Coordinates of C-alpha atoms in Angstrom, one line a residue:
Chain A
M1 CA 0.3 0.0 -0.1
R2 CA 3.0 2.4 0.9
Y3 CA 3.9 2.2 -2.9
F4 CA 0.6 3.8 -4.5
T5 CA 0.2 6.1 -1.7
R6 CA 3.9 7.2 -2.7
K7 CA 2.8 6.8 -6.3
V8 CA -0.7 9.0 -5.5
G9 CA 0.9 11.6 -3.7
F10 CA 3.6 12.3 -6.2
Y11 CA 1.2 12.6 -9.5
V12 CA -0.4 15.0 -7.2
L13 CA 2.6 17.3 -7.0
A14 CA 3.4 16.6 -10.2
L15 CA 0.5 17.6 -11.7
W16 CA 0.5 21.3 -9.1
G17 CA 3.9 21.6 -10.5
A18 CA 2.7 21.7 -14.1
V19 CA -0.7 23.2 -13.3
T20 CA 2.1 25.8 -11.4
L21 CA 4.6 26.3 -14.6
N22 CA 1.5 26.8 -16.9
F23 CA 0.5 29.7 -14.8
F24 CA 3.8 31.3 -14.8
L25 CA 4.9 31.0 -19.0
P26 CA 2.7 33.9 -19.7
R27 CA 5.1 36.0 -17.5
F28 CA 7.0 35.8 -20.9
I29 CA 5.1 37.1 -23.1
P30 CA 6.5 40.7 -23.1
G31 CA 3.7 43.2 -23.5
N32 CA 0.0 43.0 -22.0
P33 CA -1.5 39.5 -23.3
V34 CA -5.0 40.0 -22.2
E35 CA -4.8 43.8 -24.1
V36 CA -3.3 41.2 -27.3
L37 CA -5.7 39.1 -26.8
L38 CA -8.9 41.3 -26.5
A39 CA -8.2 43.3 -29.5
R40 CA -7.2 40.4 -31.8
M41 CA -10.5 39.5 -30.0
T42 CA -12.8 42.4 -31.4
E43 CA -11.2 42.2 -34.7
S44 CA -13.2 39.2 -35.1
G45 CA -16.1 40.2 -33.0
N46 CA -17.0 40.7 -29.7
P47 CA -15.5 38.9 -26.8
P48 CA -18.5 37.9 -24.4
P49 CA -18.9 40.4 -21.4
G50 CA -16.2 39.5 -18.1
E51 CA -13.7 38.5 -20.8
Y52 CA -11.0 40.5 -19.9
K53 CA -11.5 38.9 -16.3
V54 CA -11.6 35.9 -17.7
L55 CA -8.6 36.1 -19.5
S56 CA -6.4 37.8 -17.2
S57 CA -7.6 34.4 -14.4
V58 CA -6.7 31.6 -16.7
L59 CA -3.5 33.6 -17.9
G60 CA -2.9 34.4 -14.2
I61 CA -2.2 37.9 -14.6
G62 CA -4.9 39.9 -13.2
G63 CA -5.0 42.1 -10.4
G64 CA -3.6 42.1 -7.2
N65 CA -0.8 40.3 -5.7
L66 CA 1.3 37.4 -7.9
L67 CA -0.9 35.5 -4.2
D68 CA -4.0 36.8 -5.2
Q69 CA -3.9 36.0 -9.2
Y70 CA -2.7 32.6 -8.3
W71 CA -6.0 31.6 -6.3
H72 CA -7.8 33.8 -9.0
Y73 CA -6.1 31.4 -11.7
L74 CA -6.9 27.8 -9.8
R75 CA -10.4 29.0 -9.2
Q76 CA -10.6 29.3 -12.5
L77 CA -9.4 25.8 -13.4
S78 CA -11.1 24.8 -11.1
R79 CA -14.4 25.5 -12.9
L80 CA -12.6 24.2 -16.5
N81 CA -13.3 27.7 -17.2
L82 CA -10.2 28.3 -19.8
G83 CA -11.6 31.5 -21.4
V84 CA -12.0 31.5 -24.9
S85 CA -10.5 30.7 -28.4
I86 CA -8.8 33.3 -31.1
T87 CA -8.7 31.2 -33.9
E88 CA -11.9 29.3 -33.2
F89 CA -13.7 32.8 -32.4
P90 CA -15.4 32.7 -30.3
T91 CA -15.5 28.8 -29.1
P92 CA -14.4 28.2 -25.6
V93 CA -11.0 26.1 -25.6
T94 CA -12.0 23.3 -23.2
H95 CA -15.1 22.6 -26.3
I96 CA -11.7 22.8 -28.9
L97 CA -9.9 20.5 -26.2
A98 CA -12.3 18.2 -25.9
Q99 CA -13.0 18.0 -30.3
T100 CA -9.2 17.9 -30.6
L101 CA -7.8 15.6 -27.8
P102 CA -9.3 11.6 -28.8
W103 CA -8.1 12.0 -32.1
T104 CA -4.5 12.1 -30.5
I105 CA -5.0 9.8 -27.8
V106 CA -6.0 7.1 -29.9
L107 CA -3.9 7.4 -32.7
V108 CA -0.8 8.4 -30.1
G109 CA -1.9 5.6 -27.5
T110 CA -2.1 2.9 -29.9
A111 CA 0.7 3.3 -32.4
T112 CA 2.8 3.7 -28.8
V113 CA 1.3 0.5 -27.3
I114 CA 2.4 -1.5 -31.1
A115 CA 5.7 -0.1 -31.3
F116 CA 6.3 -1.7 -27.4
L117 CA 5.2 -4.7 -28.6
I118 CA 6.5 -4.9 -31.5
G119 CA 10.4 -4.0 -30.6
T120 CA 10.1 -5.4 -27.1
T121 CA 9.8 -8.7 -28.9
L122 CA 12.2 -8.6 -31.4
G123 CA 14.7 -6.9 -28.6
A124 CA 13.8 -10.3 -26.5
L125 CA 14.6 -12.3 -29.6
A126 CA 18.4 -10.6 -31.0
G127 CA 19.0 -10.9 -26.9
W128 CA 18.0 -14.1 -26.7
R129 CA 19.5 -15.7 -29.5
R130 CA 22.0 -13.0 -30.7
S131 CA 21.5 -13.5 -34.0
R132 CA 22.8 -12.0 -37.0
F133 CA 19.9 -10.8 -38.7
L134 CA 18.2 -8.5 -35.6
N135 CA 21.6 -7.5 -34.5
N136 CA 22.4 -6.1 -37.9
L137 CA 18.8 -4.7 -38.0
L138 CA 20.0 -2.7 -35.0
P139 CA 21.8 -0.1 -36.8
V140 CA 18.5 0.3 -39.3
T141 CA 16.8 1.2 -36.2
T142 CA 19.3 3.2 -34.4
F143 CA 18.7 5.9 -37.3
L144 CA 15.0 5.4 -37.9
T145 CA 14.9 6.4 -33.5
A146 CA 17.5 9.3 -34.6
T147 CA 15.3 11.0 -37.4
P148 CA 13.4 13.2 -36.7
Y149 CA 9.5 12.4 -36.3
F150 CA 8.2 14.6 -38.9
W151 CA 10.6 14.1 -41.1
L152 CA 10.0 11.0 -41.4
A153 CA 6.2 11.8 -42.3
L154 CA 7.6 14.0 -45.3
V155 CA 8.7 10.9 -46.4
F156 CA 6.0 8.4 -46.4
L157 CA 3.9 11.5 -47.4
Y158 CA 5.8 11.3 -50.3
I159 CA 6.9 8.5 -50.7
F160 CA 2.9 7.1 -50.2
G161 CA 0.7 9.7 -50.9
V162 CA 2.3 12.0 -54.0
V163 CA 4.5 9.1 -55.7
L164 CA 2.1 6.4 -55.5
H165 CA -1.0 8.2 -54.3
Y166 CA -2.1 4.8 -52.0
L167 CA -3.0 7.0 -49.0
P168 CA -5.0 9.8 -48.1
L169 CA -2.5 13.1 -48.4
N170 CA -3.9 14.9 -45.0
G171 CA -6.5 15.3 -42.7
G172 CA -8.0 13.0 -39.6
Y173 CA -11.0 11.7 -42.3
D174 CA -13.3 12.4 -45.3
P175 CA -14.8 16.1 -44.9
T176 CA -16.8 14.7 -47.0
L177 CA -18.5 12.4 -44.2
D178 CA -20.1 13.0 -41.0
I179 CA -17.9 12.4 -38.1
G180 CA -19.5 9.3 -36.6
W181 CA -20.1 5.5 -35.4
S182 CA -20.4 4.9 -40.0
S183 CA -18.8 2.1 -41.3
S184 CA -17.8 4.8 -43.9
F185 CA -16.3 7.7 -41.5
I186 CA -14.9 4.1 -39.3
V187 CA -12.9 3.1 -42.4
S188 CA -12.1 6.8 -43.1
A189 CA -10.3 7.5 -40.2
L190 CA -8.3 3.9 -40.2
Q191 CA -7.3 5.2 -43.9
H192 CA -6.0 8.1 -42.7
S193 CA -4.3 7.0 -39.4
V194 CA -2.0 4.4 -41.1
L195 CA 1.0 7.1 -42.2
P196 CA 0.9 9.1 -39.1
G197 CA 0.2 5.9 -37.4
A198 CA 2.8 4.0 -39.3
T199 CA 5.7 6.9 -38.3
I200 CA 5.3 6.6 -34.7
V201 CA 5.4 2.6 -34.2
L202 CA 8.8 2.5 -36.3
A203 CA 10.4 6.2 -34.8
Q204 CA 9.8 4.5 -31.7
L205 CA 10.6 0.7 -32.3
G206 CA 14.3 1.0 -31.4
G207 CA 14.0 2.5 -28.7
W208 CA 12.4 -0.2 -27.4
M209 CA 13.8 -2.9 -29.5
L210 CA 17.3 -1.9 -27.9
S211 CA 16.6 -1.4 -24.7
M212 CA 14.8 -4.7 -24.2
R213 CA 17.8 -6.8 -26.5
N214 CA 20.6 -4.9 -23.7
M215 CA 18.1 -6.0 -20.7
T216 CA 17.7 -9.3 -21.7
L217 CA 21.9 -9.4 -22.6
T218 CA 21.8 -8.9 -18.7
T219 CA 19.7 -11.1 -17.1
L220 CA 21.1 -13.6 -18.9
S221 CA 23.4 -13.5 -17.4
E222 CA 22.1 -13.8 -14.3
D223 CA 22.7 -16.9 -11.9
Y224 CA 19.0 -18.3 -11.5
V225 CA 18.9 -18.0 -15.7
W226 CA 21.8 -20.5 -15.3
A227 CA 20.0 -22.7 -13.3
A228 CA 16.8 -23.5 -15.0
E229 CA 19.1 -23.9 -18.4
A230 CA 20.9 -26.2 -16.2
K231 CA 17.9 -28.1 -15.1
G232 CA 17.3 -28.7 -18.3
I233 CA 13.6 -26.4 -18.7
R234 CA 13.1 -25.7 -22.4
P235 CA 15.0 -22.5 -23.8
R236 CA 11.2 -20.8 -24.8
R237 CA 10.5 -21.0 -21.3
V238 CA 13.5 -20.5 -20.4
L239 CA 13.6 -17.2 -22.3
L240 CA 9.8 -16.4 -21.8
G241 CA 9.1 -17.7 -17.6
Y242 CA 12.6 -16.5 -16.2
A243 CA 14.2 -14.1 -18.6
A244 CA 12.2 -11.6 -20.6
R245 CA 10.0 -11.5 -17.6
N246 CA 12.6 -10.1 -15.9
A247 CA 14.5 -8.0 -18.6
I248 CA 10.3 -6.1 -19.1
L249 CA 11.1 -4.2 -16.3
P250 CA 13.2 -1.3 -17.2
S251 CA 10.9 -0.7 -19.8
V252 CA 8.3 -0.4 -18.0
T253 CA 9.7 2.4 -15.5
G254 CA 11.0 3.8 -18.6
F255 CA 8.0 4.4 -20.1
A256 CA 7.1 7.5 -18.6
I257 CA 10.3 9.6 -20.3
S258 CA 9.6 7.6 -23.6
L259 CA 6.1 8.5 -23.7
G260 CA 7.2 12.6 -23.5
F261 CA 9.6 11.9 -26.5
V262 CA 6.8 10.4 -28.5
V263 CA 4.5 13.3 -27.7
S264 CA 6.9 15.5 -28.0
G265 CA 7.3 14.3 -31.7
S266 CA 3.8 12.9 -32.4
I267 CA 2.3 16.6 -32.0
I268 CA 5.1 18.3 -34.6
M269 CA 4.0 15.6 -37.0
E270 CA 0.7 16.4 -37.3
I271 CA 1.2 19.2 -38.2
V272 CA 2.5 17.4 -41.4
F273 CA 0.1 15.6 -42.3
S274 CA -2.6 17.9 -40.7
Y275 CA -4.0 15.3 -38.5
P276 CA -6.8 17.2 -36.2
G277 CA -5.3 16.1 -33.1
I278 CA -4.0 18.4 -30.0
G279 CA -0.9 19.0 -31.6
Y280 CA -2.1 20.8 -34.9
T281 CA -4.3 22.8 -33.0
L282 CA -1.1 24.2 -30.8
L283 CA 0.3 25.2 -33.8
Q284 CA -2.9 27.2 -35.4
A285 CA -3.4 28.4 -31.7
V286 CA 0.5 29.8 -31.7
Q287 CA 0.9 31.0 -35.6
N288 CA -2.4 33.3 -34.5
D289 CA -1.2 34.5 -30.5
D290 CA -3.7 32.7 -28.9
Y291 CA -1.9 32.0 -25.7
A292 CA -5.4 31.0 -24.2
L293 CA -5.8 28.2 -26.4
M294 CA -1.7 27.9 -26.2
Q295 CA -2.1 27.0 -22.6
G296 CA -4.9 25.5 -22.4
I297 CA -3.0 22.5 -24.7
F298 CA -0.3 22.2 -22.3
L299 CA -1.9 21.6 -19.4
V300 CA -4.1 19.3 -21.1
I301 CA -1.0 17.3 -22.5
C302 CA 0.6 17.8 -19.1
L303 CA -2.9 15.7 -17.3
V304 CA -2.6 13.0 -19.8
V305 CA 0.7 12.5 -20.5
L306 CA 0.9 12.8 -16.0
G307 CA -1.8 10.3 -16.4
A308 CA -0.8 7.7 -18.5
N309 CA 1.9 7.5 -16.1
F310 CA 0.0 7.2 -13.6
L311 CA -1.3 3.7 -14.6
V312 CA 1.4 2.6 -16.0
D313 CA 3.4 2.8 -12.6
M314 CA 0.2 0.9 -11.1
L315 CA 0.1 -1.7 -13.5
Y316 CA 4.1 -1.8 -12.4
G317 CA 3.1 -2.0 -9.1
F318 CA 0.9 -4.7 -9.6
I319 CA 3.7 -7.1 -11.9
D320 CA 6.8 -6.3 -9.7
P321 CA 5.4 -7.2 -6.3
R322 CA 8.6 -6.1 -5.3
T323 CA 7.9 -1.8 -5.7
R324 CA 5.0 -3.1 -2.8
Q325 CA 7.0 -4.2 -0.7
A326 CA 10.4 -1.5 -1.2
R327 CA 10.6 0.6 2.1
Chain B
M1 CA 41.9 5.4 -11.2
T2 CA 40.5 8.2 -14.3
T3 CA 40.4 5.1 -17.0
T4 CA 38.7 2.5 -14.9
A5 CA 35.1 4.0 -15.8
I6 CA 36.5 4.4 -19.3
A7 CA 37.8 0.7 -20.2
P8 CA 36.7 -1.3 -17.1
A9 CA 36.5 -4.8 -18.6
A10 CA 39.8 -4.1 -20.5
G11 CA 41.5 -7.2 -20.1
A12 CA 45.1 -7.5 -20.9
T13 CA 45.1 -4.1 -22.8
E14 CA 44.0 -2.2 -19.6
P15 CA 46.2 0.5 -18.5
R16 CA 47.1 0.7 -14.5
P17 CA 45.1 3.8 -13.1
G18 CA 46.3 6.8 -13.4
R19 CA 49.4 6.5 -15.8
G20 CA 48.8 9.8 -17.9
L21 CA 47.8 10.8 -21.4
S22 CA 49.8 8.1 -22.8
A23 CA 48.1 4.9 -20.8
R24 CA 44.5 6.8 -21.4
L25 CA 45.3 7.2 -25.2
H26 CA 45.8 3.9 -25.2
G27 CA 42.8 2.4 -23.2
A28 CA 41.1 5.0 -25.8
A29 CA 42.5 2.7 -28.4
G30 CA 41.9 -0.1 -26.7
A31 CA 37.9 0.9 -26.5
L32 CA 37.7 1.7 -29.6
R33 CA 39.0 -1.8 -31.3
R34 CA 36.6 -3.5 -29.1
S35 CA 33.5 -1.7 -30.2
P36 CA 33.8 -0.5 -34.3
R37 CA 30.4 1.0 -33.1
M38 CA 31.5 3.5 -31.6
L39 CA 34.4 4.3 -33.8
V40 CA 31.8 4.9 -37.2
G41 CA 29.7 6.9 -34.3
L42 CA 33.5 8.9 -33.9
I43 CA 34.0 9.0 -37.7
I44 CA 30.7 10.1 -38.6
L45 CA 30.6 12.9 -36.0
L46 CA 34.3 14.0 -37.4
F47 CA 32.6 14.0 -40.3
F48 CA 29.9 16.4 -39.2
V49 CA 32.3 18.8 -37.2
L50 CA 35.1 19.4 -40.0
L51 CA 31.8 20.4 -42.4
A52 CA 31.4 22.5 -40.3
V53 CA 34.6 24.3 -39.6
F54 CA 35.4 24.4 -43.5
G55 CA 32.4 23.5 -45.3
P56 CA 31.7 27.2 -45.8
L57 CA 35.5 28.1 -46.6
F58 CA 34.3 26.2 -50.0
I59 CA 30.4 27.7 -50.2
H60 CA 29.1 31.1 -51.3
N61 CA 26.2 32.7 -50.2
P62 CA 23.4 29.8 -49.0
N63 CA 20.9 32.5 -49.3
A64 CA 21.6 33.4 -52.9
L65 CA 18.5 33.4 -55.5
G66 CA 19.2 31.9 -58.9
T67 CA 17.1 31.2 -61.9
E68 CA 17.3 28.3 -62.3
V69 CA 14.0 27.5 -59.6
L70 CA 13.6 23.8 -58.1
G71 CA 16.3 22.2 -60.0
R72 CA 16.7 18.4 -59.7
P73 CA 20.0 17.2 -58.6
S74 CA 23.1 18.1 -61.1
A75 CA 26.9 19.0 -62.6
K76 CA 26.1 22.5 -61.1
Y77 CA 23.8 22.2 -58.4
W78 CA 24.5 18.6 -56.5
L79 CA 21.6 18.9 -54.3
G80 CA 19.4 21.0 -56.6
T81 CA 18.0 24.0 -56.0
T82 CA 14.8 25.3 -53.9
Q83 CA 11.8 26.7 -54.4
E84 CA 13.7 30.7 -54.8
G85 CA 16.6 29.1 -56.8
Q86 CA 18.8 28.5 -54.0
N87 CA 22.3 26.2 -53.5
V88 CA 20.7 22.9 -51.6
L89 CA 24.1 21.5 -50.9
Y90 CA 25.3 25.2 -50.3
Q91 CA 22.0 25.4 -47.4
V92 CA 23.0 21.9 -45.9
I93 CA 26.4 22.9 -45.6
A94 CA 25.9 26.6 -44.3
A95 CA 22.9 24.8 -41.8
T96 CA 25.4 22.7 -40.2
G97 CA 27.4 24.9 -38.1
P98 CA 24.4 26.8 -36.0
T99 CA 22.8 23.0 -35.6
L100 CA 25.9 21.6 -34.3
E101 CA 25.8 24.7 -32.3
V102 CA 22.7 24.5 -30.5
G103 CA 23.4 20.4 -30.6
F104 CA 26.8 21.4 -28.0
V105 CA 25.4 24.4 -26.3
A106 CA 22.5 23.8 -25.0
G107 CA 23.9 19.7 -24.4
G108 CA 26.6 21.3 -22.4
I109 CA 24.9 23.6 -20.4
S110 CA 22.3 21.1 -19.3
T111 CA 24.9 18.3 -18.5
V112 CA 26.3 21.3 -15.9
L113 CA 22.8 21.1 -14.8
S114 CA 22.1 17.6 -14.3
L115 CA 25.8 17.6 -12.5
L116 CA 24.8 20.2 -10.1
I117 CA 21.2 18.8 -9.8
G118 CA 21.8 15.4 -9.0
V119 CA 26.2 15.0 -8.5
G120 CA 25.3 17.8 -5.8
G121 CA 21.3 16.4 -4.9
A122 CA 23.4 13.0 -3.9
F123 CA 26.7 14.2 -2.2
I124 CA 24.3 16.6 0.4
G125 CA 21.4 13.7 0.8
G126 CA 19.1 14.1 3.5
I127 CA 16.1 16.8 2.8
S128 CA 17.4 18.3 0.3
D129 CA 19.0 15.9 -1.5
E130 CA 15.3 14.3 -1.4
A131 CA 13.8 17.7 -2.9
L132 CA 15.5 17.5 -5.6
N133 CA 15.3 14.2 -6.7
L134 CA 11.6 15.4 -6.4
F135 CA 12.1 18.4 -8.8
T136 CA 13.9 16.2 -11.5
N137 CA 11.4 13.2 -11.7
V138 CA 8.3 15.9 -11.8
I139 CA 10.6 17.5 -14.9
L140 CA 10.7 13.9 -16.0
V141 CA 7.3 13.4 -16.2
I142 CA 6.3 16.6 -17.6
P143 CA 6.5 17.3 -21.6
V144 CA 8.7 19.0 -22.7
M145 CA 8.1 20.0 -26.8
P146 CA 4.8 21.4 -25.8
L147 CA 6.6 23.7 -23.0
V148 CA 9.3 24.9 -25.9
I149 CA 7.1 25.1 -27.7
V150 CA 4.6 27.4 -25.8
I151 CA 8.2 29.3 -24.7
S152 CA 9.2 29.9 -27.3
A153 CA 6.2 31.2 -29.1
Y154 CA 5.7 33.5 -26.0
V155 CA 9.8 34.8 -26.2
Q156 CA 9.7 35.4 -29.6
A157 CA 13.6 35.0 -30.1
K158 CA 15.4 36.4 -33.0
S159 CA 18.7 34.7 -33.2
L160 CA 19.8 31.2 -31.1
L161 CA 20.7 31.9 -27.8
P162 CA 17.0 31.7 -26.5
T163 CA 16.2 27.9 -28.3
I164 CA 19.5 26.9 -26.4
I165 CA 18.7 28.1 -23.3
I166 CA 14.8 26.5 -23.3
I167 CA 16.2 23.6 -24.8
A168 CA 19.0 23.5 -21.8
F169 CA 16.6 24.2 -18.9
T170 CA 14.5 21.4 -20.1
G171 CA 16.7 18.7 -21.0
W172 CA 18.7 18.0 -18.3
A173 CA 15.9 15.6 -15.8
G174 CA 17.2 12.5 -17.6
T175 CA 20.6 12.9 -17.0
A176 CA 20.4 14.3 -13.6
R177 CA 19.0 11.0 -12.6
V178 CA 21.0 8.8 -14.3
L179 CA 24.3 11.1 -12.6
R180 CA 22.3 11.1 -8.6
A181 CA 22.0 7.3 -8.9
L182 CA 25.3 6.6 -9.8
A183 CA 26.7 8.7 -7.1
L184 CA 24.7 7.5 -4.4
S185 CA 26.5 4.6 -5.4
M186 CA 30.3 5.8 -5.2
R187 CA 29.1 7.8 -1.9
S188 CA 29.7 5.2 0.2
R189 CA 32.5 3.1 -2.0
D190 CA 35.9 2.8 0.2
Y191 CA 38.5 5.1 -1.5
I192 CA 35.4 7.6 -1.1
L193 CA 35.2 6.9 2.5
A194 CA 39.3 7.0 3.0
A195 CA 38.8 10.1 1.3
R196 CA 36.5 11.8 3.9
V197 CA 38.1 10.1 6.7
S198 CA 41.5 11.3 5.9
G199 CA 39.9 15.4 5.9
E200 CA 39.6 15.9 2.4
R201 CA 37.0 19.0 1.6
P202 CA 34.1 17.9 0.2
W203 CA 34.5 19.4 -3.4
R204 CA 38.1 18.4 -3.4
I205 CA 36.3 15.1 -3.4
V206 CA 33.3 15.4 -6.1
V207 CA 35.9 17.1 -8.1
V208 CA 38.7 14.7 -7.5
E209 CA 37.2 11.3 -6.4
L210 CA 34.3 10.8 -7.4
L211 CA 33.5 13.5 -10.6
P212 CA 36.3 11.7 -13.0
N213 CA 35.2 8.0 -12.0
M214 CA 31.5 9.3 -13.6
T215 CA 33.1 9.9 -16.9
A216 CA 31.9 8.0 -19.8
F217 CA 28.1 8.4 -17.3
I218 CA 28.7 12.3 -17.9
V219 CA 30.0 11.6 -21.4
S220 CA 27.3 9.3 -22.4
G221 CA 24.6 11.5 -20.0
F222 CA 25.8 14.6 -22.6
I223 CA 25.6 13.1 -25.9
F224 CA 22.3 11.8 -25.5
T225 CA 21.3 15.8 -24.1
V226 CA 22.8 16.8 -27.6
I227 CA 20.5 14.6 -29.6
F228 CA 17.8 15.5 -27.5
A229 CA 18.8 19.0 -28.3
I230 CA 19.6 18.7 -32.4
L231 CA 16.0 17.1 -32.4
T232 CA 14.3 20.0 -30.9
Q233 CA 16.0 22.6 -31.9
A234 CA 14.9 20.5 -35.1
G235 CA 11.1 20.3 -34.5
L236 CA 11.2 24.3 -33.3
A237 CA 12.7 25.5 -37.1
F238 CA 10.6 23.0 -39.3
L239 CA 7.6 24.8 -36.7
G240 CA 8.7 28.7 -38.1
L241 CA 9.1 28.9 -33.8
G242 CA 12.3 31.7 -33.5
N243 CA 14.0 33.3 -36.9
T244 CA 12.9 31.5 -40.0
N245 CA 15.2 33.2 -41.5
L246 CA 18.4 31.7 -39.4
L247 CA 19.6 28.2 -41.9
S248 CA 19.6 25.8 -39.5
W249 CA 18.6 21.6 -40.8
G250 CA 15.1 22.0 -39.2
N251 CA 14.8 25.9 -40.7
M252 CA 15.4 24.5 -44.3
L253 CA 12.7 22.3 -44.2
Y254 CA 9.7 24.9 -43.3
W255 CA 10.3 26.4 -46.0
A256 CA 10.1 23.5 -48.4
Q257 CA 7.0 22.6 -46.3
A258 CA 6.0 26.0 -46.5
D259 CA 7.2 26.6 -50.7
Q260 CA 5.3 22.9 -51.0
A261 CA 8.1 21.0 -52.1
L262 CA 6.8 18.1 -51.2
T263 CA 3.6 18.6 -53.5
S264 CA 5.9 19.7 -56.2
G265 CA 8.6 16.0 -55.8
A266 CA 11.6 17.8 -54.8
W267 CA 12.1 15.9 -52.6
W268 CA 16.4 17.0 -53.2
W269 CA 14.7 20.2 -50.6
F270 CA 13.5 18.4 -48.2
A271 CA 15.2 14.4 -48.4
P272 CA 19.3 16.3 -47.6
P273 CA 18.4 18.0 -44.4
G274 CA 16.4 15.3 -42.7
L275 CA 19.0 12.8 -43.9
C276 CA 22.0 14.8 -42.0
I277 CA 19.8 14.8 -38.8
A278 CA 19.9 11.7 -38.5
L279 CA 23.0 10.8 -39.8
L280 CA 24.3 13.0 -36.5
G281 CA 21.8 11.3 -34.5
T282 CA 23.1 7.9 -35.2
G283 CA 26.8 8.4 -35.5
L284 CA 26.2 10.3 -31.9
S285 CA 23.7 7.1 -30.3
L286 CA 26.4 4.7 -32.2
V287 CA 29.1 6.4 -29.8
N288 CA 26.6 6.0 -26.4
F289 CA 25.6 2.0 -27.6
G290 CA 30.4 1.6 -27.9
L291 CA 30.1 3.4 -24.4
D292 CA 27.9 1.4 -22.6
E293 CA 29.2 -2.0 -24.5
V294 CA 32.4 -1.0 -23.1
L295 CA 30.2 0.0 -19.8
N296 CA 28.9 -3.5 -20.3
P297 CA 30.7 -5.9 -21.1
R298 CA 27.6 -8.5 -21.4
L299 CA 26.6 -6.5 -24.3
R300 CA 28.9 -7.0 -26.7
S301 CA 27.9 -9.0 -29.7
V302 CA 29.3 -11.9 -29.9
R303 CA 30.6 -12.5 -33.3
P304 CA 28.8 -14.4 -35.5
V305 CA 29.3 -18.2 -37.4
G306 CA 33.0 -18.5 -38.2
G307 CA 34.0 -16.0 -35.1
R308 CA 33.8 -18.4 -33.0
T309 CA 37.3 -19.0 -31.7
K310 CA 37.2 -15.0 -31.8
A311 CA 34.1 -14.9 -29.6
R312 CA 35.5 -18.1 -27.2
R313 CA 38.7 -15.5 -26.5
Q314 CA 35.5 -12.5 -25.6
A315 CA 33.9 -14.7 -23.9
A316 CA 37.2 -15.8 -21.8
G317 CA 38.2 -12.2 -21.1
S318 CA 34.8 -10.9 -19.9
P319 CA 33.5 -12.3 -16.7

C-alpha cells in the first residue's frame, strides 16, 4: 500500500507542478497579453462580457499580488474555464480541447502500444539468439530513432501519398463524411491514420528494441537463468518465464521518459499530416497568438501524460511485487 | 583510477590507474578496437564537425537567389535548387554549424545542470537531496515539446541563444537522475570514505575523486542531451518558431514544407536536411552504444558463425 500512496502523492505533486508552471508561462510575453488578446478578439467579433477578467485569471496576470492572481487562476481552472479561443472565435478553449484530444489519444496511444509490443518482442529475440539478422537490424532502428518524427512523416507522405497515391495526403478523415460511428467514417479515419500511425511506430521501435535487447543480455547471464538452463528447462520457457519477464521491467519504468518523447514527436508529426489532433491545434494557436488555447493545450497534454504514467506505475506495482514491499 | 570508468573490462590491455596521458590514449584506442560501433559513430561525428568548420570556406552565399527554380540535382547543383533557386547543397553545409552549435552548447549547459542537481544532491544528501530528486522526477514527466513550443511562442527569439537556453533548461532531468543514482552508489565506496576520513574538503572529493570516475556516464549523458537538443531545435525551426531566416536543417525543412516542396515532388529539397539530422543523431547514438558496450561487457555482440574462436576468446576475457 505504501507504494501506491507514494505514487499518488508524487503524481498529485507533479500535477501541481504542471499547473503552476502553466501559471508562470505567460510572464514571458512582452507587454500585456490580455490587451493583445482582446484587441485580436474585437477584430473577429465582440468578445463575451467579462472576458477581460476571465482571460487575466486564466493567464494568471490579473490584478492584485501574485498570490491573488494564483488564487484566481486556480479558481478558473477548477471551474474548467480556460477562456475563449481566437482561432475559432468565440468557441471556449475546453470545447476545442474536447474535440481534438480524442484524435491524438487514440492515434498516439494505439501506435505506442503496437510499437512497444513489436519492439520488445524483437529486442528479446535479438538478445536471446544474438542472431545476426536482428542484430544487424539495430543500426537501422538506431537511424530511425534518431530521425525526427516530422521528417519521417514528410518522407512517408511523399512516397505513399504523392508518388504512389496509395493513401490520403492529409486530415484525419474524409471531410465529406459526417463524424460518427458509421462504417464509412471509421474506414476513412483508419485510412487517414495509417501513415501517422506508422510514423510513430517506426520511430519508437528502435528504442524499445534496444533497451529490451540490452536487458535480456544482462538478465541472461544471471545465476537463476543459468540454473534454469542447467535443470534442462526448455529454452522457450527459459526465455519467456525467466529472462524476458525480468528484462521487461526497466522498459516499463522507462515508459515515463519515452512517452514524453513520443508526445513531443507526435505533436509535430500531426502538423505534417494536418491531423486534427492536439498538435495541429497547438500550431494554429501559436500562429494566431492564441495564448489561452496554447495554455489549455499545454495543460491538457501534461494531464494526459501524467495520467498515462500513473496507470503504468500502478501496473508496474502489480507486475513487480518487490515495489510494493520496498521501504 | 581515472581510466577505470572508461575501460573497466579492458582485460590484458587495461592500463593501470593514473598512468598519465599515453596510458589513457592506449585505453581509448583499445575501447575503439573492441567497439566498431563507437568508431563508426566517431567518424560520422568528425565528418560533421569538419563540415561545419571548413565547409563554409568552399561555398558561396547559401541564400543567394538563382534563376533555376526547383532544379533537380545536376552537375552544377549537386543537390538541386529550392523554390527561390537557392543551392540546396550550400544551404545544407551552411546549416551544419548552427545545428551543431545548438546541440553542443545546449547539451553542455544541460549536462552542467544535471551534474549540479544530480551529483550535488546525492552528495549533500538528506532533505535537499530528496527535494532535488523529487523536482527532477517531476520535470521528467512533464512533456518537454509542448512546453518548449509555448515558451518559444512567447519569447519570440531573434537569435539562436533563447532556443539554446530553453532547450538546456528543459533537457537536464534524465541525465540528472542517472548521475544521481551513480553518485549515490559511489558515495559509500571505500576510497571515498577514505578521502572523507582523511579530511579532504567535500568539493575536492567531488571534483577529484568522484567526477573522474563518472566520466563515461557524464559523456554518455552529454551525448544523449545533444541528440535531444538537435531534435528539439529541428522541431522548433520546422514549426517556424524563432527566427525563420536563421539557417538550420530544421529551418530548411520549414521552408520546404511552406513552399510545397512535397507536392511539387522536390525530394532533393526536404530529403538532405532530414538525412543529415538522422545521420548525425545515429552517429551520436552509436558513440553512446559504444560507451555502453565498453562499460557493460555483457552487451557485446558475439561474433557470429565463422568467428567462433574470436568469440570464445572474448568470452574468456569478460567476467
